[in-house]
Each structure stands twice: as C-alpha cells, then as structure tokens.
GROMACS .gro file of N, CA, C and O in nm:
model
  368
    1MET      N    1  -5.784  16.132 -12.323
    1MET     CA    2  -5.647  16.174 -12.342
    1MET      C    3  -5.562  16.103 -12.236
    1MET      O    4  -5.593  16.107 -12.117
    2ASN      N    5  -5.453  16.040 -12.282
    2ASN     CA    6  -5.370  15.970 -12.185
    2ASN      C    7  -5.279  16.069 -12.110
    2ASN      O    8  -5.267  16.186 -12.148
    3ASP      N    9  -5.218  16.021 -12.003
    3ASP     CA   10  -5.138  16.109 -11.917
    3ASP      C   11  -5.017  16.169 -11.989
    3ASP      O   12  -4.982  16.284 -11.966
    4ARG      N   13  -4.955  16.094 -12.077
    4ARG     CA   14  -4.838  16.145 -12.148
    4ARG      C   15  -4.876  16.262 -12.240
    4ARG      O   16  -4.807  16.364 -12.241
    5THR      N   17  -4.982  16.247 -12.314
    5THR     CA   18  -5.027  16.354 -12.403
    5THR      C   19  -5.066  16.477 -12.322
    5THR      O   20  -5.032  16.590 -12.359
    6LYS      N   21  -5.136  16.456 -12.213
    6LYS     CA   22  -5.174  16.567 -12.126
    6LYS      C   23  -5.051  16.639 -12.072
    6LYS      O   24  -5.045  16.762 -12.070
    7GLY      N   25  -4.950  16.564 -12.030
    7GLY     CA   26  -4.826  16.622 -11.979
    7GLY      C   27  -4.753  16.702 -12.086
    7GLY      O   28  -4.703  16.812 -12.059
    8LEU      N   29  -4.747  16.649 -12.206
    8LEU     CA   30  -4.683  16.721 -12.316
    8LEU      C   31  -4.755  16.851 -12.348
    8LEU      O   32  -4.692  16.954 -12.376
    9LEU      N   33  -4.887  16.850 -12.344
    9LEU     CA   34  -4.965  16.972 -12.370
    9LEU      C   35  -4.943  17.075 -12.260
    9LEU      O   36  -4.935  17.195 -12.288
   10ILE      N   37  -4.932  17.030 -12.135
   10ILE     CA   38  -4.906  17.122 -12.025
   10ILE      C   39  -4.767  17.185 -12.040
   10ILE      O   40  -4.749  17.305 -12.021
   11ILE      N   41  -4.669  17.103 -12.078
   11ILE     CA   42  -4.533  17.156 -12.100
   11ILE      C   43  -4.533  17.257 -12.213
   11ILE      O   44  -4.474  17.365 -12.203
   12LEU      N   45  -4.601  17.225 -12.323
   12LEU     CA   46  -4.608  17.316 -12.437
   12LEU      C   47  -4.674  17.448 -12.397
   12LEU      O   48  -4.624  17.556 -12.432
   13ALA      N   49  -4.783  17.440 -12.322
   13ALA     CA   50  -4.850  17.562 -12.276
   13ALA      C   51  -4.759  17.644 -12.186
   13ALA      O   52  -4.755  17.767 -12.195
   14GLY      N   53  -4.684  17.577 -12.100
   14GLY     CA   54  -4.591  17.647 -12.011
   14GLY      C   55  -4.483  17.720 -12.088
   14GLY      O   56  -4.452  17.836 -12.059
   15VAL      N   57  -4.427  17.654 -12.188
   15VAL     CA   58  -4.323  17.718 -12.269
   15VAL      C   59  -4.380  17.837 -12.345
   15VAL      O   60  -4.317  17.943 -12.354
   16LEU      N   61  -4.499  17.820 -12.399
   16LEU     CA   62  -4.561  17.930 -12.473
   16LEU      C   63  -4.597  18.048 -12.383
   16LEU      O   64  -4.600  18.162 -12.429
   17CYS      N   65  -4.621  18.022 -12.256
   17CYS     CA   66  -4.652  18.130 -12.161
   17CYS      C   67  -4.525  18.198 -12.110
   17CYS      O   68  -4.523  18.319 -12.091
   18VAL      N   69  -4.419  18.121 -12.087
   18VAL     CA   70  -4.296  18.177 -12.031
   18VAL      C   71  -4.221  18.261 -12.134
   18VAL      O   72  -4.168  18.367 -12.102
   19SER      N   73  -4.216  18.216 -12.258
   19SER     CA   74  -4.141  18.289 -12.360
   19SER      C   75  -4.192  18.431 -12.381
   19SER      O   76  -4.114  18.526 -12.376
   20PRO      N   77  -4.322  18.452 -12.405
   20PRO     CA   78  -4.370  18.590 -12.418
   20PRO      C   79  -4.355  18.669 -12.288
   20PRO      O   80  -4.331  18.789 -12.291
   21ASP      N   81  -4.367  18.600 -12.174
   21ASP     CA   82  -4.349  18.667 -12.046
   21ASP      C   83  -4.208  18.722 -12.033
   21ASP      O   84  -4.189  18.836 -11.991
   22ALA      N   85  -4.110  18.643 -12.071
   22ALA     CA   86  -3.971  18.689 -12.064
   22ALA      C   87  -3.948  18.807 -12.157
   22ALA      O   88  -3.880  18.904 -12.120
   23VAL      N   89  -4.003  18.802 -12.276
   23VAL     CA   90  -3.988  18.913 -12.371
   23VAL      C   91  -4.057  19.039 -12.317
   23VAL      O   92  -4.002  19.149 -12.324
   24LEU      N   93  -4.175  19.023 -12.260
   24LEU     CA   94  -4.248  19.137 -12.205
   24LEU      C   95  -4.173  19.199 -12.087
   24LEU      O   96  -4.162  19.322 -12.078
   25VAL      N   97  -4.119  19.116 -11.998
   25VAL     CA   98  -4.043  19.167 -11.883
   25VAL      C   99  -3.920  19.243 -11.932
   25VAL      O  100  -3.889  19.352 -11.884
   26ARG      N  101  -3.852  19.188 -12.029
   26ARG     CA  102  -3.733  19.254 -12.084
   26ARG      C  103  -3.770  19.388 -12.149
   26ARG      O  104  -3.704  19.489 -12.130
   27PHE      N  105  -3.877  19.388 -12.227
   27PHE     CA  106  -3.923  19.509 -12.294
   27PHE      C  107  -3.960  19.618 -12.194
   27PHE      O  108  -3.921  19.734 -12.208
   28LEU      N  109  -4.036  19.581 -12.091
   28LEU     CA  110  -4.077  19.680 -11.991
   28LEU      C  111  -3.959  19.729 -11.908
   28LEU      O  112  -3.953  19.847 -11.872
   29SER      N  113  -3.864  19.640 -11.879
   29SER     CA  114  -3.745  19.681 -11.804
   29SER      C  115  -3.662  19.780 -11.885
   29SER      O  116  -3.612  19.880 -11.830
   30GLU      N  117  -3.647  19.754 -12.013
   30GLU     CA  118  -3.573  19.846 -12.099
   30GLU      C  119  -3.645  19.979 -12.113
   30GLU      O  120  -3.583  20.083 -12.133
   31GLY      N  121  -3.776  19.976 -12.102
   31GLY     CA  122  -3.856  20.099 -12.113
   31GLY      C  123  -3.857  20.181 -11.986
   31GLY      O  124  -3.915  20.289 -11.981
   32GLY      N  125  -3.795  20.131 -11.879
   32GLY     CA  126  -3.783  20.207 -11.757
   32GLY      C  127  -3.888  20.176 -11.651
   32GLY      O  128  -3.898  20.247 -11.552
   33ALA      N  129  -3.965  20.069 -11.672
   33ALA     CA  130  -4.066  20.034 -11.572
   33ALA      C  131  -3.999  19.978 -11.447
   33ALA      O  132  -3.901  19.905 -11.454
   34ASP      N  133  -4.052  20.013 -11.331
   34ASP     CA  134  -4.003  19.964 -11.203
   34ASP      C  135  -4.029  19.813 -11.195
   34ASP      O  136  -4.138  19.767 -11.229
   35PRO      N  137  -3.931  19.732 -11.150
   35PRO     CA  138  -3.951  19.587 -11.142
   35PRO      C  139  -4.071  19.547 -11.056
   35PRO      O  140  -4.141  19.451 -11.088
   36TRP      N  141  -4.095  19.619 -10.947
   36TRP     CA  142  -4.208  19.583 -10.861
   36TRP      C  143  -4.341  19.615 -10.928
   36TRP      O  144  -4.442  19.548 -10.902
   37THR      N  145  -4.344  19.712 -11.017
   37THR     CA  146  -4.466  19.741 -11.095
   37THR      C  147  -4.492  19.626 -11.192
   37THR      O  148  -4.606  19.582 -11.208
   38ILE      N  149  -4.386  19.578 -11.255
   38ILE     CA  150  -4.400  19.465 -11.347
   38ILE      C  151  -4.449  19.342 -11.272
   38ILE      O  152  -4.540  19.272 -11.318
   39ILE      N  153  -4.393  19.315 -11.155
   39ILE     CA  154  -4.433  19.200 -11.075
   39ILE      C  155  -4.580  19.212 -11.035
   39ILE      O  156  -4.657  19.116 -11.044
   40PHE      N  157  -4.622  19.331 -10.992
   40PHE     CA  158  -4.761  19.352 -10.951
   40PHE      C  159  -4.856  19.318 -11.064
   40PHE      O  160  -4.950  19.240 -11.046
   41TRP      N  161  -4.833  19.374 -11.180
   41TRP     CA  162  -4.926  19.352 -11.292
   41TRP      C  163  -4.918  19.209 -11.345
   41TRP      O  164  -5.019  19.151 -11.384
   42LYS      N  165  -4.799  19.153 -11.344
   42LYS     CA  166  -4.783  19.016 -11.390
   42LYS      C  167  -4.863  18.920 -11.302
   42LYS      O  168  -4.936  18.834 -11.350
   43LEU      N  169  -4.850  18.936 -11.171
   43LEU     CA  170  -4.923  18.848 -11.079
   43LEU      C  171  -5.072  18.878 -11.078
   43LEU      O  172  -5.154  18.787 -11.067
   44LEU      N  173  -5.108  19.005 -11.092
   44LEU     CA  174  -5.249  19.041 -11.095
   44LEU      C  175  -5.320  18.976 -11.214
   44LEU      O  176  -5.436  18.936 -11.203
   45LEU      N  177  -5.251  18.965 -11.325
   45LEU     CA  178  -5.310  18.905 -11.444
   45LEU      C  179  -5.300  18.752 -11.444
   45LEU      O  180  -5.386  18.685 -11.500
   46SER      N  181  -5.196  18.696 -11.382
   46SER     CA  182  -5.179  18.551 -11.387
   46SER      C  183  -5.258  18.476 -11.280
   46SER      O  184  -5.295  18.360 -11.302
   47ILE      N  185  -5.285  18.539 -11.168
   47ILE     CA  186  -5.357  18.469 -11.061
   47ILE      C  187  -5.498  18.427 -11.103
   47ILE      O  188  -5.537  18.312 -11.081
   48PRO      N  189  -5.579  18.514 -11.168
   48PRO     CA  190  -5.711  18.467 -11.210
   48PRO      C  191  -5.705  18.353 -11.314
   48PRO      O  192  -5.788  18.263 -11.310
   49VAL      N  193  -5.606  18.357 -11.402
   49VAL     CA  194  -5.593  18.251 -11.502
   49VAL      C  195  -5.558  18.119 -11.433
   49VAL      O  196  -5.619  18.015 -11.459
   50SER      N  197  -5.462  18.123 -11.342
   50SER     CA  198  -5.422  18.002 -11.270
   50SER      C  199  -5.536  17.949 -11.183
   50SER      O  200  -5.559  17.828 -11.177
   51ALA      N  201  -5.607  18.039 -11.116
   51ALA     CA  202  -5.718  17.997 -11.031
   51ALA      C  203  -5.830  17.934 -11.114
   51ALA      O  204  -5.888  17.833 -11.074
   52SER      N  205  -5.858  17.993 -11.228
   52SER     CA  206  -5.963  17.937 -11.315
   52SER      C  207  -5.926  17.797 -11.362
   52SER      O  208  -6.010  17.707 -11.364
   53TYR      N  209  -5.800  17.779 -11.400
   53TYR     CA  210  -5.757  17.647 -11.444
   53TYR      C  211  -5.763  17.547 -11.328
   53TYR      O  212  -5.805  17.432 -11.348
   54ALA      N  213  -5.723  17.588 -11.209
   54ALA     CA  214  -5.727  17.498 -11.093
   54ALA      C  215  -5.871  17.457 -11.062
   54ALA      O  216  -5.898  17.340 -11.032
   55ILE      N  217  -5.963  17.551 -11.069
   55ILE     CA  218  -6.104  17.520 -11.044
   55ILE      C  219  -6.157  17.423 -11.149
   55ILE      O  220  -6.226  17.326 -11.118
   56TYR      N  221  -6.122  17.449 -11.274
   56TYR     CA  222  -6.165  17.361 -11.384
   56TYR      C  223  -6.108  17.220 -11.365
   56TYR      O  224  -6.179  17.121 -11.377
   57GLU      N  225  -5.979  17.212 -11.338
   57GLU     CA  226  -5.912  17.083 -11.326
   57GLU      C  227  -5.962  17.004 -11.205
   57GLU      O  228  -5.969  16.881 -11.210
   58ALA      N  229  -5.997  17.073 -11.097
   58ALA     CA  230  -6.046  17.005 -10.977
   58ALA      C  231  -6.190  16.959 -10.991
   58ALA      O  232  -6.238  16.877 -10.914
   59GLY      N  233  -6.262  17.013 -11.087
   59GLY     CA  234  -6.401  16.974 -11.106
   59GLY      C  235  -6.498  17.066 -11.035
   59GLY      O  236  -6.612  17.029 -11.009
   60GLY      N  237  -6.455  17.184 -11.002
   60GLY     CA  238  -6.541  17.281 -10.935
   60GLY      C  239  -6.475  17.339 -10.812
   60GLY      O  240  -6.376  17.286 -10.762
   61LEU      N  241  -6.533  17.448 -10.766
   61LEU     CA  242  -6.476  17.518 -10.652
   61LEU      C  243  -6.483  17.434 -10.524
   61LEU      O  244  -6.389  17.434 -10.444
   62LYS      N  245  -6.592  17.362 -10.506
   62LYS     CA  246  -6.608  17.278 -10.387
   62LYS      C  247  -6.501  17.168 -10.382
   62LYS      O  248  -6.440  17.144 -10.278
   63SER      N  249  -6.476  17.104 -10.495
   63SER     CA  250  -6.373  17.000 -10.501
   63SER      C  251  -6.234  17.058 -10.478
   63SER      O  252  -6.150  16.996 -10.412
   64LEU      N  253  -6.210  17.176 -10.534
   64LEU     CA  254  -6.080  17.241 -10.514
   64LEU      C  255  -6.059  17.272 -10.366
   64LEU      O  256  -5.952  17.249 -10.312
   65TRP      N  257  -6.162  17.326 -10.302
   65TRP     CA  258  -6.149  17.360 -10.160
   65TRP      C  259  -6.122  17.235 -10.076
   65TRP      O  260  -6.042  17.238  -9.983
   66LYS      N  261  -6.189  17.123 -10.109
   66LYS     CA  262  -6.163  16.998 -10.036
   66LYS      C  263  -6.017  16.955 -10.052
   66LYS      O  264  -5.955  16.910  -9.956
   67SER      N  265  -5.964  16.968 -10.173
   67SER     CA  266  -5.824  16.929 -10.194
   67SER      C  267  -5.728  17.022 -10.121
   67SER      O  268  -5.622  16.980 -10.076
   68VAL      N  269  -5.765  17.150 -10.108
   68VAL     CA  270  -5.681  17.244 -10.033
   68VAL      C  271  -5.679  17.206  -9.885
   68VAL      O  272  -5.574  17.210  -9.820
   69ILE      N  273  -5.794  17.168  -9.832
   69ILE     CA  274  -5.802  17.128  -9.692
   69ILE      C  275  -5.719  17.002  -9.667
   69ILE      O  276  -5.643  16.994  -9.571
   70VAL      N  277  -5.730  16.906  -9.757
   70VAL     CA  278  -5.656  16.780  -9.741
   70VAL      C  279  -5.506  16.802  -9.756
   70VAL      O  280  -5.426  16.749  -9.680
   71GLY      N  281  -5.466  16.882  -9.854
   71GLY     CA  282  -5.324  16.902  -9.881
   71GLY      C  283  -5.273  17.037  -9.835
   71GLY      O  284  -5.191  17.099  -9.902
   72ARG      N  285  -5.320  17.084  -9.721
   72ARG     CA  286  -5.287  17.220  -9.677
   72ARG      C  287  -5.138  17.242  -9.659
   72ARG      O  288  -5.088  17.350  -9.683
   73TRP      N  289  -5.062  17.140  -9.616
   73TRP     CA  290  -4.918  17.158  -9.599
   73TRP      C  291  -4.848  17.171  -9.734
   73TRP      O  292  -4.752  17.244  -9.749
   74TYR      N  293  -4.900  17.098  -9.832
   74TYR     CA  294  -4.846  17.109  -9.967
   74TYR      C  295  -4.866  17.252 -10.020
   74TYR      O  296  -4.774  17.314 -10.072
   75TYR      N  297  -4.986  17.304 -10.005
   75TYR     CA  298  -5.016  17.440 -10.052
   75TYR      C  299  -4.939  17.544  -9.971
   75TYR      O  300  -4.895  17.645 -10.026
   76ALA      N  301  -4.922  17.520  -9.842
   76ALA     CA  302  -4.847  17.614  -9.758
   76ALA      C  303  -4.702  17.623  -9.802
   76ALA      O  304  -4.638  17.728  -9.787
   77ALA      N  305  -4.648  17.517  -9.860
   77ALA     CA  306  -4.512  17.521  -9.912
   77ALA      C  307  -4.508  17.568 -10.057
   77ALA      O  308  -4.421  17.647 -10.096
   78ALA      N  309  -4.602  17.522 -10.139
   78ALA     CA  310  -4.599  17.549 -10.283
   78ALA      C  311  -4.628  17.695 -10.317
   78ALA      O  312  -4.563  17.751 -10.407
   79ILE      N  313  -4.720  17.758 -10.248
   79ILE     CA  314  -4.757  17.896 -10.282
   79ILE      C  315  -4.641  17.994 -10.260
   79ILE      O  316  -4.608  18.071 -10.350
   80PRO      N  317  -4.575  17.994 -10.144
   80PRO     CA  318  -4.461  18.085 -10.129
   80PRO      C  319  -4.344  18.054 -10.223
   80PRO      O  320  -4.278  18.145 -10.271
   81ILE      N  321  -4.323  17.925 -10.252
   81ILE     CA  322  -4.216  17.890 -10.345
   81ILE      C  323  -4.246  17.944 -10.484
   81ILE      O  324  -4.160  18.003 -10.549
   82GLN      N  325  -4.369  17.927 -10.531
   82GLN     CA  326  -4.406  17.977 -10.663
   82GLN      C  327  -4.399  18.129 -10.668
   82GLN      O  328  -4.352  18.186 -10.768
   83ALA      N  329  -4.443  18.196 -10.563
   83ALA     CA  330  -4.435  18.342 -10.560
   83ALA      C  331  -4.289  18.388 -10.563
   83ALA      O  332  -4.256  18.484 -10.635
   84THR      N  333  -4.203  18.319 -10.491
   84THR     CA  334  -4.060  18.354 -10.490
   84THR      C  335  -3.999  18.333 -10.629
   84THR      O  336  -3.922  18.417 -10.677
   85VAL      N  337  -4.034  18.225 -10.694
   85VAL     CA  338  -3.983  18.199 -10.829
   85VAL      C  339  -4.029  18.310 -10.925
   85VAL      O  340  -3.949  18.361 -11.004
   86ASP      N  341  -4.156  18.347 -10.921
   86ASP     CA  342  -4.207  18.452 -11.008
   86ASP      C  343  -4.137  18.585 -10.984
   86ASP      O  344  -4.099  18.655 -11.078
   87ILE      N  345  -4.119  18.619 -10.858
   87ILE     CA  346  -4.054  18.747 -10.824
   87ILE      C  347  -3.907  18.744 -10.867
   87ILE      O  348  -3.858  18.840 -10.930
   88CYS      N  349  -3.836  18.637 -10.836
   88CYS     CA  350  -3.694  18.630 -10.871
   88CYS      C  351  -3.674  18.627 -11.022
   88CYS      O  352  -3.578  18.683 -11.074
   89PHE      N  353  -3.764  18.560 -11.095
   89PHE     CA  354  -3.755  18.557 -11.241
   89PHE      C  355  -3.765  18.699 -11.298
   89PHE      O  356  -3.691  18.736 -11.387
   90THR      N  357  -3.857  18.777 -11.245
   90THR     CA  358  -3.876  18.913 -11.295
   90THR      C  359  -3.759  19.001 -11.254
   90THR      O  360  -3.714  19.087 -11.332
   91LEU      N  361  -3.707  18.985 -11.134
   91LEU     CA  362  -3.596  19.070 -11.088
   91LEU      C  363  -3.463  19.035 -11.154
   91LEU      O  364  -3.373  19.117 -11.155
   92SER      N  365  -3.453  18.915 -11.211
   92SER     CA  366  -3.324  18.874 -11.270
   92SER      C  367  -3.295  18.935 -11.402
   92SER      O  368  -3.341  18.996 -11.475
   0.00000   0.00000   0.00000
C-alpha cells in the first residue's frame, strides 16, 4: 500500500470515529450526563484502542518503547496536547 492510500484510509477512519463520537457526546450531554463523566469513559475506551494501534504500527511493544525513548520530547509535547484537545472537544 502506498503512502497516499494509507493516508486516505487513516483520514477516513478518523472521520468515521469523530462523527459518532460527536453524536454520542451530544446525546449524553442532552441526557444530563456530567461532562467529566463523559470524558472519563471516552478516554478509558479510546486509550486501549490507540495503544493497540500504536503497538501494531511500531511492530511490537519493544519497537514502540524504543521510539518513545528516542522521541521523548515529541511524546512529552504530543500527549498533553492530544489530551487537551479531547477534553476541550467534549466540553464544547
């Protein structure tokens, strides 16, 4: 699979994941659920999926850990930014 096709599939998967997420957040908010409860469950369910994909894409847990060690400053910036985006998206 070439890089362009892979990128398009990742974009498609992202759109398919965000759209139901937005509908679910809206539905739960209208139902009276506390925003922090929604954030807790959303992150609790998404972290294992994201971690599994990262392990798969890196070629195993050992390879992933090596990339984390090499790019530790990247991860130190990316993780809080992604968490902030997820929280702000739900609170908005």
